[in-house]
């Protein structure tokens, strides 16, 4: 905040100084003979004040005024004007006979990168820093109009891993910087204009559920001026105990860039998310059991006297529909029935007796999903005057989902005001109100999407199921099965939410003298979220149980309050030294409370009010509170503009730690030297070399109420049940400590047209406060202790190049690449491993000493010494109950490649995003075998010919037992094996493609239109992911937290997004 | 003013700021002790309510559908899950079964300690009984288990409780039950609200403790006959000191209130409503065929007729999912009393079993002085009465070949064992244990996936992954074959089984 004001003041001062000087100079040349005037604006159509306009080769010149206008009187014969401004490419213009000149300044991406935002919003030059930060501008975040700000970071920052958990409305995205440093809570801290913003993410487990999103998605990308990533503890140490995972610093648009008086920004977008990556369902065999030709032949073999035709066999033993409630043959079995499209005639639902047994390709694609739409509109008004400036914006995001009856609307009101009532006093406020509302969010999980595989058998026409729903709602069940809910009726069981959020701050800065400023900032992030889930009275279960429906409703509020008092100093001494720094204190309070109600049954059906509850309603409440005090300081000494050495120090007091360990101190230090200047080795080809190094420590605490064991309560026959504590409370808990070191270098060549920035880091988290599982035989399920040590080290590379710059054509490219190696160094008391997530179906996510973070542990194939799979006498793989590590979720490396082509006012952006390695356990793949619904269970004609499973028998000889495909794919062994469902999550994606054009019509000077696409193509994925039709990115994450990392479970299809955007400024 | 401020700020402000923040921090942190008291949950509660929580945890797990029907229910030959993968082992479910039973025992131990603090020795005694009861069920499923060092992380800092031999567990259970019998005193403080089994009737708790001791002794009687006989003689010889179950009024049944969602009987909760039976959990051919053959009047209580109007249990064996009689509509559902009653019961132990234990003890000569036939017939009658069978039908049944005492070539001891097994319907862990001990009836129909390798249902539950991972005392010498097979447990003396 302060920094922006400082910057503004600096700009003003430059403007003043330059204009006084130039006016003075120009005044001397009073005998000019021609006048040239015009305006200068940037690419987005914002007028730029303070641009220096100089007659080339002279000192004659002026600067643009607050509206970007200039007016210069030239002596005859003058030919060229030069326009220059910090952060923009200097332009030369032939004057010729023109008297009015319009100039569009193009931002200089290289030099803009030079000024970066650091902790507490302090603007520094990159060369002053001994650690890495990386910045995105407004355009980088809004070009493809993703509703979740986190997604806009994909591929754009080295070392930042963004995993979008799905394409459905409200889906969480998980973001981690420099790998996982903890077993829970690895996401960075979000700070908007100096105020920490909650990013609580839905912590879905491996079985999935209802994703309410990640709370940072409430930050409207349209209001962001810049986003800076402070990677790891080195850059973020000043933010204290939540900074170990890095900080995402966001500065909002404040209106100071606008023209004097009234300004209006208008933006409208439409984005269509088209479901595109479907699972590969098979269309060869229908519902039933033992319906393959092989099974028929086996039957004939066992019954030599029988001469049943395939059709007769199928009807008698495999599948025949009578009433949908068990009256027929295998009416509700899985997709192991007779071959489709082979001329068979069977009794079927809807079609009637002896109807053609035919496939239904695209059944699910066409009848279950629809194109998801997003309409985004924003209007912002800016105003600027001498003593104040500001911006007020309103935006509306309206979405309808790919699942029928799902939607979400987000309204954001944002106001930024800055007052300068006195030349030394600045008072500002940033106010945000966000309302996120949804009548129904989709449930994505084992429980819901599975129905498509288990229940929507390959021959059932879903359009007919829909027709049954339209006519009978749920009275006929799914239509073909009276005891199963109609799929479309299930979408009436809604899960609504309404979040009202306020966040913002009030800040006061007083400039004590030219090098000292006092700041106060009071910030609040508060939200109230109501969730309501209902179950309608006519579900099959409620019909059977004669119940009137159920509901649950919860209301939760979360609040963080911060007060900072700070002194900033920035002084340059005459003897080549400079000093910049700050000293301050912080008080932070976090509160959470929730209340929930639920009704097990309702008197009046479908009246979802607790007063209407039948029986005892479920009730609950939870409150928690936590406080922190901190003092902190930092100081950096500079020498001759090429050598900088800085230190920071912070001491925290945490309410949640035991009294004796409440206070903890941690320092950091960094040094940076611009060798090219220090040694004066700068040349055109080798234009810049900076080396940097830093070392930092950050301490951290834990959640409230962990120090004492408590009993949870439930009821039995109106008596209270007290459940003994499951967690053994800690005896002497210490704060956890993260120690981080990094070294880096910034090389630039060819007048900075090519730059390579390389960083190596090593971060160790020790004394990690963990809920460590104990054997249940100890009497407890876990104990809270300082239990683990994790090390992350890695390399980050950022390569930028201006590949082509021919006349009006420019090609910029940026490559971000990072490799992180995490190691669980040790665990408490020689633990074999620690469960990070209980995962799904027995496949768990664990941390194993000596291994990278996030091993997937599960049941393996039993193999002999040479690695052959051992096969039981019954022809299926042998099983074991000894779990093994089957894969690891941590990618080998990640990165993004950004290309931007500009030609005059046309721009084309292409972003590729890639990840190498990182496994996941696919719940869908796991079930693809037993359901028989997917293409992998019909490959190689196995249902007609049977299968000899590859492997060796007990005596070591090659397996030669031919069995039915159903005995293999639907055998009991599949439930005792997770290895076959581990999938490599590597991918290359065409993440963003944008085509933009800027033009003017009359008074509307800068109309920007663009067409864009997101996630247009998965250019590469592993063979197994392709086989099943999985998007490896969404498949490797459920919800937004660790519990869902590395697990996929009947995910909805990933979409391709197509969008159009129009921007007006006037 | 401004210049004065400026001066202060310039020279002093950093120090002031630091000091004042520090002062605020220190003064405010004194309130933190109070702020850290959890406002949501208590840390000190009445022991009786902890005991009650333990009862519901153990009942929900032991008499829930996974252990009760899917695993030990199938292995006992009484129940079945239709469809493939009948013995399917799932890591997380397996962890849950072990963890919940140990959780229940931890609650009983916590209740016992708290009861002693409260001065309630009756509550301490019943807590001990329930812990011992659960330990027998757990050790009968898994064999060697942590027991003597279990539940002591909080008190003695034991993080890796040692695995006691099955025999040692039995010894401890026997002495705990004896201790509980001694502690119980009807004139002392009442057990309190948590006694959902006997509502505070101390004499019935005494009977439960001693009946359980008899059962433990009988279970080990083939491997440790002398020790078993000593226990049995002590109890049966001193009925005043050691009363045991006699009638169904003594049965240790936990009856579910059937009110809210989580207070409905667990099988019913899983299986659905009686008017619309759809679940795949059904009855087993091994039980149903025997009941049909003996024209057992309990049959309509235990099972329903199938769609074709006959009693037909699910058949195990190679190709089982292809048998036409195994198709969903052809397999008998579980009867309403056991599976489809909101206010149904969880049978911890019943009187009939005590009569059969006596009968076997007298018949085999473990204990002298009793009448085996009388005990046998009392056992049958009490089991019948418990199932609502009228006396006339009982009398007819007692005359049937295969039932009547002393007739046919079947030895009486096999009849006792068979009747005990039939009576243990829904006490699946017991039924499976008795079947492994006696091999009566002989169950040779093994689930399809295991049938080619094995001639009997599983011998043991597999140790759960969590215990193996977190308890360093886990003996890595355990021999588990095909997950559920390997070494027979201590009291399983059958020969020629695999």
Short mmCIF file of N, CA and C in Angstrom, two decimals, chain A residues 40-48 87-89 91 103-109 112 137 139 257 808 810 812 900-907 996-1000 1005-1009 1063 1065:
data_model
loop_
_atom_site.label_atom_id
_atom_site.label_comp_id
_atom_site.label_asym_id
_atom_site.label_seq_id
_atom_site.Cartn_x
_atom_site.Cartn_y
_atom_site.Cartn_z
N UNK A 40 -0.52 10.51 -25.20
CA UNK A 40 0.26 9.28 -25.05
C UNK A 40 -0.55 8.32 -24.16
N UNK A 41 -0.71 7.11 -24.62
CA UNK A 41 -1.46 6.14 -23.82
C UNK A 41 -0.73 4.81 -23.86
N UNK A 42 -1.15 3.94 -22.98
CA UNK A 42 -0.52 2.62 -22.99
C UNK A 42 -1.38 1.67 -23.84
N UNK A 43 -0.97 0.42 -23.87
CA UNK A 43 -1.64 -0.53 -24.76
C UNK A 43 -3.10 -0.75 -24.38
N UNK A 44 -3.40 -0.58 -23.10
CA UNK A 44 -4.77 -0.81 -22.69
C UNK A 44 -5.62 0.46 -22.83
N UNK A 45 -5.02 1.52 -23.31
CA UNK A 45 -5.78 2.72 -23.54
C UNK A 45 -5.76 3.71 -22.38
N UNK A 46 -4.93 3.40 -21.38
CA UNK A 46 -4.81 4.32 -20.26
C UNK A 46 -3.85 5.45 -20.67
N UNK A 47 -4.26 6.68 -20.40
CA UNK A 47 -3.36 7.79 -20.69
C UNK A 47 -2.22 7.76 -19.70
N UNK A 48 -1.04 8.09 -20.21
CA UNK A 48 0.11 8.04 -19.31
C UNK A 48 0.61 9.46 -19.04
N UNK A 87 9.62 1.92 -17.66
CA UNK A 87 8.78 0.74 -17.82
C UNK A 87 8.23 0.57 -19.22
N UNK A 88 8.55 1.53 -20.10
CA UNK A 88 8.05 1.43 -21.48
C UNK A 88 9.19 1.54 -22.46
N UNK A 89 8.97 0.98 -23.63
CA UNK A 89 9.98 1.06 -24.67
C UNK A 89 10.00 2.49 -25.23
N UNK A 91 10.16 5.38 -27.76
CA UNK A 91 9.75 5.43 -29.16
C UNK A 91 10.26 6.69 -29.84
N UNK A 103 0.35 8.57 -29.59
CA UNK A 103 1.41 7.60 -29.32
C UNK A 103 0.88 6.51 -28.41
N UNK A 104 1.19 5.27 -28.74
CA UNK A 104 0.89 4.17 -27.81
C UNK A 104 2.21 3.62 -27.31
N UNK A 105 2.41 3.72 -26.03
CA UNK A 105 3.65 3.24 -25.44
C UNK A 105 3.51 1.74 -25.17
N UNK A 106 4.53 1.03 -25.51
CA UNK A 106 4.50 -0.43 -25.27
C UNK A 106 5.33 -0.74 -24.03
N UNK A 107 4.72 -1.52 -23.16
CA UNK A 107 5.43 -1.82 -21.92
C UNK A 107 6.67 -2.63 -22.22
N UNK A 108 7.69 -2.29 -21.54
CA UNK A 108 8.95 -3.01 -21.71
C UNK A 108 8.98 -4.11 -20.66
N UNK A 109 8.74 -5.34 -21.10
CA UNK A 109 8.59 -6.43 -20.14
C UNK A 109 9.87 -6.64 -19.35
N UNK A 112 10.18 -3.70 -16.73
CA UNK A 112 9.13 -3.70 -15.71
C UNK A 112 9.44 -4.74 -14.65
N UNK A 137 1.46 -9.48 -14.13
CA UNK A 137 0.70 -8.26 -14.26
C UNK A 137 -0.77 -8.60 -14.46
N UNK A 139 -2.74 -8.26 -16.95
CA UNK A 139 -3.10 -8.98 -18.18
C UNK A 139 -2.84 -10.47 -18.07
N UNK A 257 -3.74 5.20 -11.82
CA UNK A 257 -3.25 5.16 -13.19
C UNK A 257 -4.21 5.86 -14.15
N UNK A 808 7.14 -3.89 -36.53
CA UNK A 808 6.04 -3.91 -35.57
C UNK A 808 5.78 -5.29 -34.99
N UNK A 810 6.70 -8.45 -32.76
CA UNK A 810 7.54 -8.87 -31.63
C UNK A 810 7.13 -10.25 -31.17
N UNK A 812 7.86 -12.54 -27.89
CA UNK A 812 8.46 -12.72 -26.57
C UNK A 812 8.18 -14.13 -26.09
N UNK A 900 4.37 -14.91 -26.63
CA UNK A 900 3.48 -13.79 -26.95
C UNK A 900 3.94 -13.16 -28.25
N UNK A 901 3.05 -13.16 -29.23
CA UNK A 901 3.35 -12.55 -30.52
C UNK A 901 2.51 -11.29 -30.64
N UNK A 902 3.16 -10.16 -30.96
CA UNK A 902 2.37 -8.94 -31.15
C UNK A 902 2.71 -8.33 -32.49
N UNK A 903 1.69 -7.90 -33.14
CA UNK A 903 1.88 -7.18 -34.40
C UNK A 903 0.95 -5.99 -34.35
N UNK A 904 1.52 -4.82 -34.26
CA UNK A 904 0.73 -3.61 -34.07
C UNK A 904 -0.26 -3.82 -32.92
N UNK A 905 -1.53 -3.82 -33.23
CA UNK A 905 -2.49 -3.93 -32.14
C UNK A 905 -3.08 -5.33 -32.00
N UNK A 906 -2.43 -6.23 -32.69
CA UNK A 906 -2.91 -7.60 -32.61
C UNK A 906 -1.94 -8.40 -31.74
N UNK A 907 -2.47 -9.21 -30.86
CA UNK A 907 -1.56 -10.04 -30.06
C UNK A 907 -2.06 -11.47 -30.02
N UNK A 996 -5.92 -11.26 -29.38
CA UNK A 996 -6.51 -9.99 -28.99
C UNK A 996 -6.29 -8.91 -30.05
N UNK A 997 -7.18 -7.97 -30.08
CA UNK A 997 -7.08 -6.87 -31.04
C UNK A 997 -7.61 -5.61 -30.36
N UNK A 998 -6.91 -4.52 -30.53
CA UNK A 998 -7.31 -3.26 -29.94
C UNK A 998 -7.58 -2.24 -31.04
N UNK A 999 -8.68 -1.54 -30.94
CA UNK A 999 -9.00 -0.55 -31.97
C UNK A 999 -9.83 0.58 -31.37
N UNK A 1000 -10.13 1.58 -32.18
CA UNK A 1000 -10.89 2.75 -31.72
C UNK A 1000 -12.07 3.00 -32.63
N UNK A 1005 -11.82 5.14 -27.44
CA UNK A 1005 -10.49 5.13 -28.00
C UNK A 1005 -9.82 3.77 -28.01
N UNK A 1006 -10.06 3.00 -26.99
CA UNK A 1006 -9.38 1.71 -26.93
C UNK A 1006 -10.36 0.61 -26.66
N UNK A 1007 -10.78 0.01 -27.73
CA UNK A 1007 -11.68 -1.12 -27.57
C UNK A 1007 -10.81 -2.36 -27.74
N UNK A 1008 -10.81 -3.18 -26.73
CA UNK A 1008 -10.02 -4.41 -26.84
C UNK A 1008 -10.96 -5.59 -26.94
N UNK A 1009 -10.79 -6.35 -27.98
CA UNK A 1009 -11.58 -7.57 -28.07
C UNK A 1009 -10.62 -8.75 -28.09
N UNK A 1063 -13.40 -5.22 -23.89
CA UNK A 1063 -13.02 -4.23 -22.88
C UNK A 1063 -13.11 -2.83 -23.44
N UNK A 1065 -12.62 1.37 -22.37
CA UNK A 1065 -12.19 2.37 -21.40
C UNK A 1065 -12.57 3.72 -21.92
#
